PDB file of C-alpha atoms in Angstrom:
ATOM      1  CA  MET T   1     -10.583   4.286 -17.662  1.00 57.00           C
ATOM      2  CA  LYS T   2     -12.176   5.033 -21.041  1.00 55.00           C
ATOM      3  CA  VAL T   3     -13.210   2.549 -23.821  1.00 53.00           C
ATOM      4  CA  ASN T   4     -14.074   3.103 -27.254  1.00 57.00           C
ATOM      5  CA  PHE T   5     -16.429   0.511 -28.216  1.00 51.00           C
ATOM      6  CA  GLY T   6     -17.470   2.558 -31.373  1.00 52.00           C
ATOM      7  CA  ILE T   7     -17.293   4.928 -33.817  1.00 49.00           C
ATOM      8  CA  ASP T   8     -18.921   7.754 -32.353  1.00 59.00           C
ATOM      9  CA  ARG T   9     -19.050   6.597 -28.584  1.00 66.00           C
ATOM     10  CA  ILE T  10     -16.977   6.173 -25.655  1.00 73.00           C
ATOM     11  CA  TYR T  11     -17.525   4.312 -22.560  1.00 74.00           C
ATOM     12  CA  SER T  12     -16.312   4.836 -19.195  1.00 82.00           C
ATOM     13  CA  LEU T  13     -15.061   1.515 -17.504  1.00 84.00           C
ATOM     14  CA  SER T  14     -14.810   1.053 -13.700  1.00 88.00           C
ATOM     15  CA  TYR T  15     -14.855  -1.814 -11.111  1.00 89.00           C
ATOM     16  CA  ASP T  16     -17.369  -2.341  -8.330  1.00 89.00           C
ATOM     17  CA  ALA T  17     -17.405  -5.318  -6.229  1.00 91.00           C
ATOM     18  CA  SER T  18     -20.524  -4.741  -4.935  1.00 91.00           C
ATOM     19  CA  ILE T  19     -22.602  -4.980  -8.120  1.00 90.00           C
ATOM     20  CA  SER T  20     -24.612  -8.190  -8.437  1.00 87.00           C
ATOM     21  CA  LYS T  21     -24.413  -8.672 -12.065  1.00 88.00           C
ATOM     22  CA  GLU T  22     -20.786  -9.177 -13.980  1.00 90.00           C
ATOM     23  CA  VAL T  23     -21.452  -5.987 -16.230  1.00 89.00           C
ATOM     24  CA  VAL T  24     -23.905  -3.081 -16.084  1.00 88.00           C
ATOM     25  CA  GLU T  25     -24.209  -0.643 -18.392  1.00 86.00           C
ATOM     26  CA  LYS T  26     -25.476   2.979 -17.641  1.00 76.00           C
ATOM     27  CA  SER T  27     -25.544   5.643 -20.146  1.00 76.00           C
ATOM     28  CA  SER T  28     -22.027   6.053 -21.190  1.00 80.00           C
ATOM     29  CA  LYS T  29     -20.792   4.460 -18.343  1.00 85.00           C
ATOM     30  CA  ILE T  30     -19.784   0.329 -17.784  1.00 90.00           C
ATOM     31  CA  VAL T  31     -19.557  -0.911 -14.508  1.00 89.00           C
ATOM     32  CA  ILE T  32     -18.249  -4.896 -14.174  1.00 90.00           C
ATOM     33  CA  ASN T  33     -17.457  -7.066 -11.334  1.00 90.00           C
ATOM     34  CA  ASP T  34     -15.536 -10.483 -12.334  1.00 91.00           C
ATOM     35  CA  LYS T  35     -17.134 -12.711  -9.181  1.00 89.00           C
ATOM     36  CA  GLU T  36     -14.803 -15.045  -9.229  1.00 88.00           C
ATOM     37  CA  PHE T  37     -11.754 -12.509  -9.035  1.00 88.00           C
ATOM     38  CA  THR T  38     -13.666 -10.270  -6.492  1.00 89.00           C
ATOM     39  CA  GLU T  39     -14.929 -13.868  -4.397  1.00 88.00           C
ATOM     40  CA  LYS T  40     -11.036 -14.510  -3.935  1.00 86.00           C
ATOM     41  CA  LEU T  41      -9.914 -11.511  -2.602  1.00 88.00           C
ATOM     42  CA  LEU T  42     -13.268 -10.839  -0.717  1.00 88.00           C
ATOM     43  CA  ASN T  43     -12.244 -13.986   1.240  1.00 86.00           C
ATOM     44  CA  ARG T  44      -8.775 -12.388   2.144  1.00 87.00           C
ATOM     45  CA  ASN T  45      -8.151 -10.403   5.581  1.00 90.00           C
ATOM     46  CA  TYR T  46      -6.081  -7.527   5.298  1.00 94.00           C
ATOM     47  CA  ILE T  47      -5.784  -6.946   9.419  1.00 95.00           C
ATOM     48  CA  THR T  48      -4.959  -3.379   9.464  1.00 97.00           C
ATOM     49  CA  THR T  49      -3.312  -2.027  12.738  1.00 97.00           C
ATOM     50  CA  PRO T  50      -2.827   1.888  13.374  1.00 98.00           C
ATOM     51  CA  HIS T  51       0.460   2.437  15.605  1.00 97.00           C
ATOM     52  CA  LYS T  52       1.221   5.920  17.042  1.00 97.00           C
ATOM     53  CA  VAL T  53       5.305   6.074  17.557  1.00 97.00           C
ATOM     54  CA  SER T  54       7.906   8.412  18.870  1.00 97.00           C
ATOM     55  CA  ASP T  55      11.194   5.993  17.375  1.00 96.00           C
ATOM     56  CA  PHE T  56      10.062   4.721  14.063  1.00 96.00           C
ATOM     57  CA  PRO T  57      13.202   2.304  13.491  1.00 94.00           C
ATOM     58  CA  LYS T  58      13.109   0.837  16.717  1.00 95.00           C
ATOM     59  CA  GLU T  59       9.309  -0.097  16.377  1.00 96.00           C
ATOM     60  CA  VAL T  60       9.609  -1.645  12.720  1.00 96.00           C
ATOM     61  CA  SER T  61      12.264  -3.555  14.151  1.00 95.00           C
ATOM     62  CA  ASN T  62      10.222  -4.817  17.112  1.00 95.00           C
ATOM     63  CA  LEU T  63       7.594  -5.955  14.814  1.00 96.00           C
ATOM     64  CA  CYS T  64       9.702  -7.428  12.119  1.00 95.00           C
ATOM     65  CA  PHE T  65      11.725  -9.368  15.081  1.00 94.00           C
ATOM     66  CA  GLU T  66       8.653 -11.112  16.024  1.00 93.00           C
ATOM     67  CA  VAL T  67       7.745 -12.789  13.100  1.00 93.00           C
ATOM     68  CA  ALA T  68      11.118 -12.972  11.530  1.00 90.00           C
ATOM     69  CA  GLY T  69      11.702 -16.585   9.760  1.00 87.00           C
ATOM     70  CA  THR T  70       7.887 -17.635   9.834  1.00 91.00           C
ATOM     71  CA  CYS T  71       6.770 -15.242   6.684  1.00 93.00           C
ATOM     72  CA  ASN T  72       7.849 -12.719   4.233  1.00 95.00           C
ATOM     73  CA  VAL T  73       7.867  -9.304   5.631  1.00 97.00           C
ATOM     74  CA  LEU T  74       7.927  -5.963   3.503  1.00 97.00           C
ATOM     75  CA  ILE T  75       8.760  -2.984   5.351  1.00 97.00           C
ATOM     76  CA  THR T  76       8.202   0.644   3.234  1.00 97.00           C
ATOM     77  CA  CYS T  77       9.858   3.611   4.237  1.00 96.00           C
ATOM     78  CA  ASN T  78       8.878   7.095   2.907  1.00 96.00           C
ATOM     79  CA  THR T  79      12.531   8.033   2.401  1.00 95.00           C
ATOM     80  CA  ILE T  80      16.046   6.489   1.968  1.00 95.00           C
ATOM     81  CA  ARG T  81      17.429   7.761   5.071  1.00 95.00           C
ATOM     82  CA  ARG T  82      14.773   6.265   6.899  1.00 95.00           C
ATOM     83  CA  ALA T  83      14.975   2.751   5.307  1.00 96.00           C
ATOM     84  CA  ILE T  84      18.967   2.673   5.982  1.00 96.00           C
ATOM     85  CA  GLN T  85      18.478   3.094   9.620  1.00 96.00           C
ATOM     86  CA  VAL T  86      15.644   0.462   9.842  1.00 97.00           C
ATOM     87  CA  TYR T  87      17.852  -1.814   7.853  1.00 96.00           C
ATOM     88  CA  ARG T  88      20.995  -1.146   9.996  1.00 96.00           C
ATOM     89  CA  ASN T  89      18.737  -1.582  13.497  1.00 95.00           C
ATOM     90  CA  LEU T  90      17.657  -5.087  11.803  1.00 96.00           C
ATOM     91  CA  ARG T  91      21.268  -6.295  10.982  1.00 95.00           C
ATOM     92  CA  ASN T  92      21.952  -5.436  14.530  1.00 95.00           C
ATOM     93  CA  ARG T  93      19.650  -7.580  16.160  1.00 94.00           C
ATOM     94  CA  GLY T  94      21.196 -10.699  13.851  1.00 94.00           C
ATOM     95  CA  LEU T  95      18.702 -10.340  10.814  1.00 95.00           C
ATOM     96  CA  THR T  96      19.276 -10.625   7.067  1.00 94.00           C
ATOM     97  CA  PRO T  97      17.257  -7.504   5.566  1.00 96.00           C
ATOM     98  CA  ILE T  98      17.261  -6.713   1.841  1.00 95.00           C
ATOM     99  CA  LEU T  99      17.728  -2.778   1.126  1.00 95.00           C
ATOM    100  CA  LEU T 100      15.934  -1.499  -1.590  1.00 91.00           C
ATOM    101  CA  HIS T 101      16.062   2.064  -2.901  1.00 90.00           C
ATOM    102  CA  SER T 102      16.026   4.460  -5.903  1.00 86.00           C
ATOM    103  CA  GLN T 103      19.842   5.121  -5.737  1.00 84.00           C
ATOM    104  CA  PHE T 104      21.036   1.645  -6.575  1.00 84.00           C
ATOM    105  CA  THR T 105      21.965   1.368 -10.091  1.00 81.00           C
ATOM    106  CA  LEU T 106      19.671  -0.932 -12.332  1.00 81.00           C
ATOM    107  CA  HIS T 107      22.177  -3.700 -12.313  1.00 86.00           C
ATOM    108  CA  ASP T 108      22.257  -3.585  -8.550  1.00 88.00           C
ATOM    109  CA  ARG T 109      18.309  -3.558  -8.385  1.00 83.00           C
ATOM    110  CA  TRP T 110      18.079  -6.873 -10.491  1.00 86.00           C
ATOM    111  CA  LEU T 111      20.476  -8.333  -8.484  1.00 90.00           C
ATOM    112  CA  LYS T 112      18.391  -7.571  -5.403  1.00 88.00           C
ATOM    113  CA  LEU T 113      15.235  -8.092  -6.845  1.00 87.00           C
ATOM    114  CA  LYS T 114      16.750 -11.890  -7.971  1.00 89.00           C
ATOM    115  CA  THR T 115      17.939 -12.324  -4.224  1.00 91.00           C
ATOM    116  CA  ILE T 116      14.715 -11.282  -2.647  1.00 92.00           C
ATOM    117  CA  GLY T 117      12.600 -13.674  -5.344  1.00 90.00           C
ATOM    118  CA  SER T 118      14.645 -16.652  -3.656  1.00 91.00           C
ATOM    119  CA  ALA T 119      14.354 -15.503  -0.126  1.00 91.00           C
ATOM    120  CA  LEU T 120      10.271 -15.438  -0.805  1.00 92.00           C
ATOM    121  CA  SER T 121      10.168 -19.244  -1.962  1.00 90.00           C
ATOM    122  CA  LYS T 122      12.340 -19.859   1.686  1.00 90.00           C
ATOM    123  CA  LYS T 123       9.275 -18.129   3.347  1.00 90.00           C
ATOM    124  CA  ASN T 124      11.688 -15.981   5.206  1.00 91.00           C
ATOM    125  CA  ALA T 125      12.238 -12.606   3.437  1.00 95.00           C
ATOM    126  CA  ILE T 126      12.888  -9.099   4.740  1.00 96.00           C
ATOM    127  CA  VAL T 127      12.657  -6.432   2.508  1.00 97.00           C
ATOM    128  CA  VAL T 128      13.540  -2.681   3.519  1.00 97.00           C
ATOM    129  CA  SER T 129      12.099  -0.714   0.949  1.00 95.00           C
ATOM    130  CA  THR T 130      11.226   2.899  -0.218  1.00 93.00           C
ATOM    131  CA  GLN T 131       8.470   3.959  -2.554  1.00 90.00           C
ATOM    132  CA  VAL T 132      10.393   2.327  -5.590  1.00 87.00           C
ATOM    133  CA  ILE T 133       8.381  -1.080  -4.449  1.00 85.00           C
ATOM    134  CA  GLU T 134       5.082   0.798  -5.312  1.00 80.00           C
ATOM    135  CA  VAL T 135       5.065   0.523  -8.859  1.00 76.00           C
ATOM    136  CA  GLY T 136       6.500  -1.877 -11.500  1.00 74.00           C
ATOM    137  CA  VAL T 137       8.141  -4.346  -9.069  1.00 78.00           C
ATOM    138  CA  ASN T 138       5.673  -8.120  -8.964  1.00 82.00           C
ATOM    139  CA  LEU T 139       6.721  -9.416  -5.776  1.00 89.00           C
ATOM    140  CA  ASP T 140       4.442 -10.803  -3.179  1.00 92.00           C
ATOM    141  CA  PHE T 141       4.665 -10.193   0.767  1.00 95.00           C
ATOM    142  CA  ASP T 142       2.602 -11.834   3.636  1.00 94.00           C
ATOM    143  CA  MET T 143       3.186  -8.967   5.821  1.00 96.00           C
ATOM    144  CA  LEU T 144       3.666  -5.282   5.602  1.00 97.00           C
ATOM    145  CA  ILE T 145       5.023  -2.760   8.147  1.00 98.00           C
ATOM    146  CA  THR T 146       4.912   0.584   6.437  1.00 98.00           C
ATOM    147  CA  ASP T 147       5.381   3.809   7.113  1.00 97.00           C
ATOM    148  CA  ALA T 148       2.042   6.180   6.910  1.00 97.00           C
ATOM    149  CA  ALA T 149       1.154   7.960   3.760  1.00 96.00           C
ATOM    150  CA  PRO T 150      -1.860   9.330   2.155  1.00 94.00           C
ATOM    151  CA  ILE T 151      -4.340   6.122   1.209  1.00 94.00           C
ATOM    152  CA  VAL T 152      -3.381   6.328  -2.695  1.00 92.00           C
ATOM    153  CA  SER T 153       0.441   5.378  -1.512  1.00 94.00           C
ATOM    154  CA  LEU T 154      -0.737   2.985   1.209  1.00 96.00           C
ATOM    155  CA  VAL T 155      -3.386   1.320  -1.744  1.00 94.00           C
ATOM    156  CA  GLN T 156      -0.034   0.674  -3.890  1.00 92.00           C
ATOM    157  CA  ARG T 157       2.063  -0.661  -1.007  1.00 95.00           C
ATOM    158  CA  ILE T 158      -0.599  -3.033   0.276  1.00 95.00           C
ATOM    159  CA  GLY T 159      -0.918  -4.633  -3.094  1.00 91.00           C
ATOM    160  CA  ARG T 160       2.291  -6.245  -2.593  1.00 92.00           C
ATOM    161  CA  VAL T 161       0.808  -7.936  -0.086  1.00 94.00           C
ATOM    162  CA  GLY T 162      -1.271 -11.421  -0.776  1.00 90.00           C
ATOM    163  CA  ARG T 163      -0.600  -9.850  -4.845  1.00 86.00           C
ATOM    164  CA  LYS T 164      -1.051 -13.563  -6.379  1.00 83.00           C
ATOM    165  CA  ILE T 165      -4.482 -14.537  -7.174  1.00 79.00           C
ATOM    166  CA  ASP T 166      -3.606 -18.003  -7.012  1.00 76.00           C
ATOM    167  CA  ARG T 167      -2.951 -18.315  -3.621  1.00 73.00           C
ATOM    168  CA  GLN T 168      -5.088 -19.890  -0.989  1.00 68.00           C
ATOM    169  CA  SER T 169      -8.172 -17.709  -0.656  1.00 60.00           C
ATOM    170  CA  GLU T 170      -9.049 -17.741   2.836  1.00 63.00           C
ATOM    171  CA  GLU T 171      -5.779 -16.165   4.202  1.00 81.00           C
ATOM    172  CA  SER T 172      -5.109 -13.183   6.562  1.00 90.00           C
ATOM    173  CA  PHE T 173      -2.335 -10.700   6.485  1.00 94.00           C
ATOM    174  CA  ASP T 174      -1.145  -8.403   8.679  1.00 96.00           C
ATOM    175  CA  ILE T 175      -0.998  -4.840   8.103  1.00 97.00           C
ATOM    176  CA  HIS T 176       0.872  -2.252  10.307  1.00 98.00           C
ATOM    177  CA  VAL T 177       0.896   1.307   9.763  1.00 98.00           C
ATOM    178  CA  LEU T 178       3.004   3.573  11.812  1.00 98.00           C
ATOM    179  CA  TYR T 179       2.157   7.092  12.223  1.00 98.00           C
ATOM    180  CA  ASP T 180       5.536   8.853  13.814  1.00 97.00           C
ATOM    181  CA  VAL T 181       4.091  11.549  15.971  1.00 97.00           C
ATOM    182  CA  THR T 182       7.522  13.606  15.930  1.00 96.00           C
ATOM    183  CA  GLN T 183       6.448  14.874  12.636  1.00 94.00           C
ATOM    184  CA  GLU T 184       3.361  16.768  13.956  1.00 92.00           C
ATOM    185  CA  GLY T 185       3.987  20.353  13.274  1.00 89.00           C
ATOM    186  CA  ASN T 186       5.708  19.807  10.153  1.00 92.00           C
ATOM    187  CA  GLU T 187       4.144  20.924   6.654  1.00 92.00           C
ATOM    188  CA  LEU T 188       5.120  17.583   5.148  1.00 95.00           C
ATOM    189  CA  TYR T 189       5.381  13.864   6.970  1.00 95.00           C
ATOM    190  CA  SER T 190       8.930  13.157   6.458  1.00 94.00           C
ATOM    191  CA  ASN T 191       9.519  15.806   4.128  1.00 93.00           C
ATOM    192  CA  VAL T 192       7.728  13.909   1.399  1.00 95.00           C
ATOM    193  CA  TYR T 193       3.640  13.890   1.826  1.00 94.00           C
ATOM    194  CA  PRO T 194       1.351  16.814   3.314  1.00 93.00           C
ATOM    195  CA  LEU T 195       1.001  16.363   6.681  1.00 94.00           C
ATOM    196  CA  ASP T 196      -3.079  16.709   6.798  1.00 91.00           C
ATOM    197  CA  LEU T 197      -3.680  14.348   4.317  1.00 92.00           C
ATOM    198  CA  THR T 198      -1.343  11.647   5.824  1.00 95.00           C
ATOM    199  CA  ARG T 199      -2.732  12.325   9.151  1.00 95.00           C
ATOM    200  CA  GLN T 200      -6.445  11.867   8.040  1.00 94.00           C
ATOM    201  CA  THR T 201      -5.827   8.932   6.416  1.00 95.00           C
ATOM    202  CA  PHE T 202      -4.458   7.482   9.681  1.00 97.00           C
ATOM    203  CA  GLU T 203      -7.349   8.707  11.522  1.00 96.00           C
ATOM    204  CA  TYR T 204      -9.572   6.987   9.253  1.00 95.00           C
ATOM    205  CA  ILE T 205      -7.768   3.698   9.670  1.00 96.00           C
ATOM    206  CA  VAL T 206      -7.996   4.243  13.603  1.00 97.00           C
ATOM    207  CA  LYS T 207     -11.840   4.930  13.003  1.00 95.00           C
ATOM    208  CA  LEU T 208     -12.458   1.928  11.278  1.00 94.00           C
ATOM    209  CA  ARG T 209     -10.428  -0.213  13.729  1.00 94.00           C
ATOM    210  CA  ASN T 210     -12.357   1.117  16.430  1.00 95.00           C
ATOM    211  CA  GLU T 211     -15.616   0.240  14.925  1.00 93.00           C
ATOM    212  CA  GLY T 212     -14.377  -3.509  14.210  1.00 91.00           C
ATOM    213  CA  LYS T 213     -14.334  -2.953  10.175  1.00 91.00           C
ATOM    214  CA  ASP T 214     -11.965  -4.108   7.713  1.00 92.00           C
ATOM    215  CA  ILE T 215     -10.804  -2.160   4.928  1.00 94.00           C
ATOM    216  CA  LEU T 216     -11.224  -3.606   1.206  1.00 94.00           C
ATOM    217  CA  TRP T 217      -7.367  -2.657   0.153  1.00 94.00           C
ATOM    218  CA  ARG T 218      -7.631  -4.511  -3.156  1.00 92.00           C
ATOM    219  CA  LEU T 219     -10.906  -3.943  -4.650  1.00 92.00           C
ATOM    220  CA  SER T 220     -12.886  -0.749  -5.393  1.00 92.00           C
ATOM    221  CA  ALA T 221     -16.943  -0.940  -4.545  1.00 93.00           C
ATOM    222  CA  SER T 222     -19.615   1.887  -4.362  1.00 92.00           C
ATOM    223  CA  LYS T 223     -20.802   0.706  -1.230  1.00 93.00           C
ATOM    224  CA  GLU T 224     -19.493  -1.728   1.697  1.00 92.00           C
ATOM    225  CA  VAL T 225     -18.794  -5.186   0.897  1.00 92.00           C
ATOM    226  CA  ASN T 226     -19.059  -7.943   3.544  1.00 88.00           C
ATOM    227  CA  ARG T 227     -18.354  -5.300   6.802  1.00 86.00           C
ATOM    228  CA  LYS T 228     -15.430  -4.245   4.347  1.00 92.00           C
ATOM    229  CA  ILE T 229     -14.874  -0.418   3.527  1.00 94.00           C
ATOM    230  CA  PRO T 230     -13.446  -0.302  -0.065  1.00 94.00           C
ATOM    231  CA  TYR T 231     -10.660   2.063  -0.043  1.00 93.00           C
ATOM    232  CA  ASN T 232     -11.962   4.166  -2.732  1.00 93.00           C
ATOM    233  CA  LYS T 233     -14.502   5.350  -0.619  1.00 93.00           C
ATOM    234  CA  ILE T 234     -11.926   6.438   2.166  1.00 92.00           C
ATOM    235  CA  SER T 235     -10.161   8.311  -0.453  1.00 91.00           C
ATOM    236  CA  GLU T 236     -13.394  10.072  -1.617  1.00 89.00           C
ATOM    237  CA  SER T 237     -14.212  11.021   2.096  1.00 88.00           C
ATOM    238  CA  ILE T 238     -10.551  12.334   2.809  1.00 86.00           C
ATOM    239  CA  PHE T 239     -10.550  14.045  -0.819  1.00 79.00           C
ATOM    240  CA  GLN T 240     -13.682  15.252  -1.363  1.00 74.00           C
ATOM    241  CA  ARG T 241     -12.758  18.816  -0.885  1.00 53.00           C
ATOM    242  CA  ARG T 242      -9.352  18.721  -2.137  1.00 60.00           C
ATOM    243  CA  THR T 243      -9.849  17.327  -5.624  1.00 58.00           C
ATOM    244  CA  SER T 244      -8.038  19.497  -7.999  1.00 54.00           C
ATOM    245  CA  TYR T 245      -5.082  19.134  -5.207  1.00 57.00           C
ATOM    246  CA  TYR T 246      -5.384  15.399  -4.783  1.00 55.00           C
ATOM    247  CA  ASN T 247      -5.049  15.047  -8.622  1.00 62.00           C
ATOM    248  CA  GLY T 248      -1.718  17.172  -8.527  1.00 64.00           C
ATOM    249  CA  GLU T 249      -0.450  15.192  -5.553  1.00 64.00           C
ATOM    250  CA  VAL T 250      -1.084  11.922  -7.531  1.00 66.00           C
ATOM    251  CA  GLY T 251       0.632  13.235 -10.774  1.00 67.00           C
ATOM    252  CA  ARG T 252       3.602  14.491  -8.549  1.00 66.00           C
ATOM    253  CA  ILE T 253       4.351  11.298  -6.504  1.00 66.00           C
ATOM    254  CA  LEU T 254       3.824   9.374  -9.617  1.00 65.00           C
ATOM    255  CA  ASN T 255       6.840  11.679 -11.390  1.00 68.00           C
ATOM    256  CA  VAL T 256       8.790  10.967  -7.838  1.00 63.00           C
ATOM    257  CA  LEU T 257       8.524   7.422  -8.357  1.00 62.00           C
ATOM    258  CA  LEU T 258       9.223   6.688 -11.819  1.00 64.00           C
ATOM    259  CA  SER T 259      12.261   8.875 -11.849  1.00 60.00           C
ATOM    260  CA  PRO T 260      15.404   7.340 -11.782  1.00 54.00           C
ATOM    261  CA  THR T 261      16.973  10.420 -10.260  1.00 49.00           C
ATOM    262  CA  THR T 262      15.124  10.568  -6.904  1.00 44.00           C
ATOM    263  CA  SER T 263      16.653  12.048  -4.040  1.00 42.00           C
ATOM    264  CA  SER T 264      17.612  10.550  -0.764  1.00 44.00           C
ATOM    265  CA  ARG T 265      16.096  13.862   0.675  1.00 44.00           C
TER     266      ARG T 265
END
């Protein structure tokens, strides 16, 4: 982000949860750290568990069934087709999930968001969604079960978990990332994301899990904070040799997410 504080000078503005001061100015860069905001998010633990699966709908259904009725669960799928499969599986097990994707009309989506809001207040919401949940939706869940995806998409999805800053600060949230091994050999994972970027993101999560380190999903920082690796450092590691490709991918994905005519693939 760039901010113009004067007539002839433009500053680059960034957030760094690891700096000791609240504001640091370096040349044309301003780095900020809202201590109160950072502290609340640092006290939240996003317990990220990677899973390699060969039957995605079945594994999602099993994970969801274990906690149904005890917390608000968000399930994100990479395609409408897969979301419908998961939705039907959950219905067949006697659960009452809410399906959300880009092919619903704006009116239907409004009605569904209203239903979701009611279920969230009762702590029994199960929402099965595609990437439409990543942007422009102010919802707050307790648990995420998600299809594997590149880091930029996972950050957006996890941003819907423990979203409200006024929640109890010392909370733990379960994040389950499922990598479908049947996608190996394809150029695109789920016919949406580059397979290699999706795999690298998943493997990095596995690596940190084996090292006993958590991921700082909600804050950016220039270094490790409280044994938590900030998401932006993971992104830098994955994309350090593919900056131009990464920028293009972000633009393409955002265009797809913001388009009301997203195909079901």
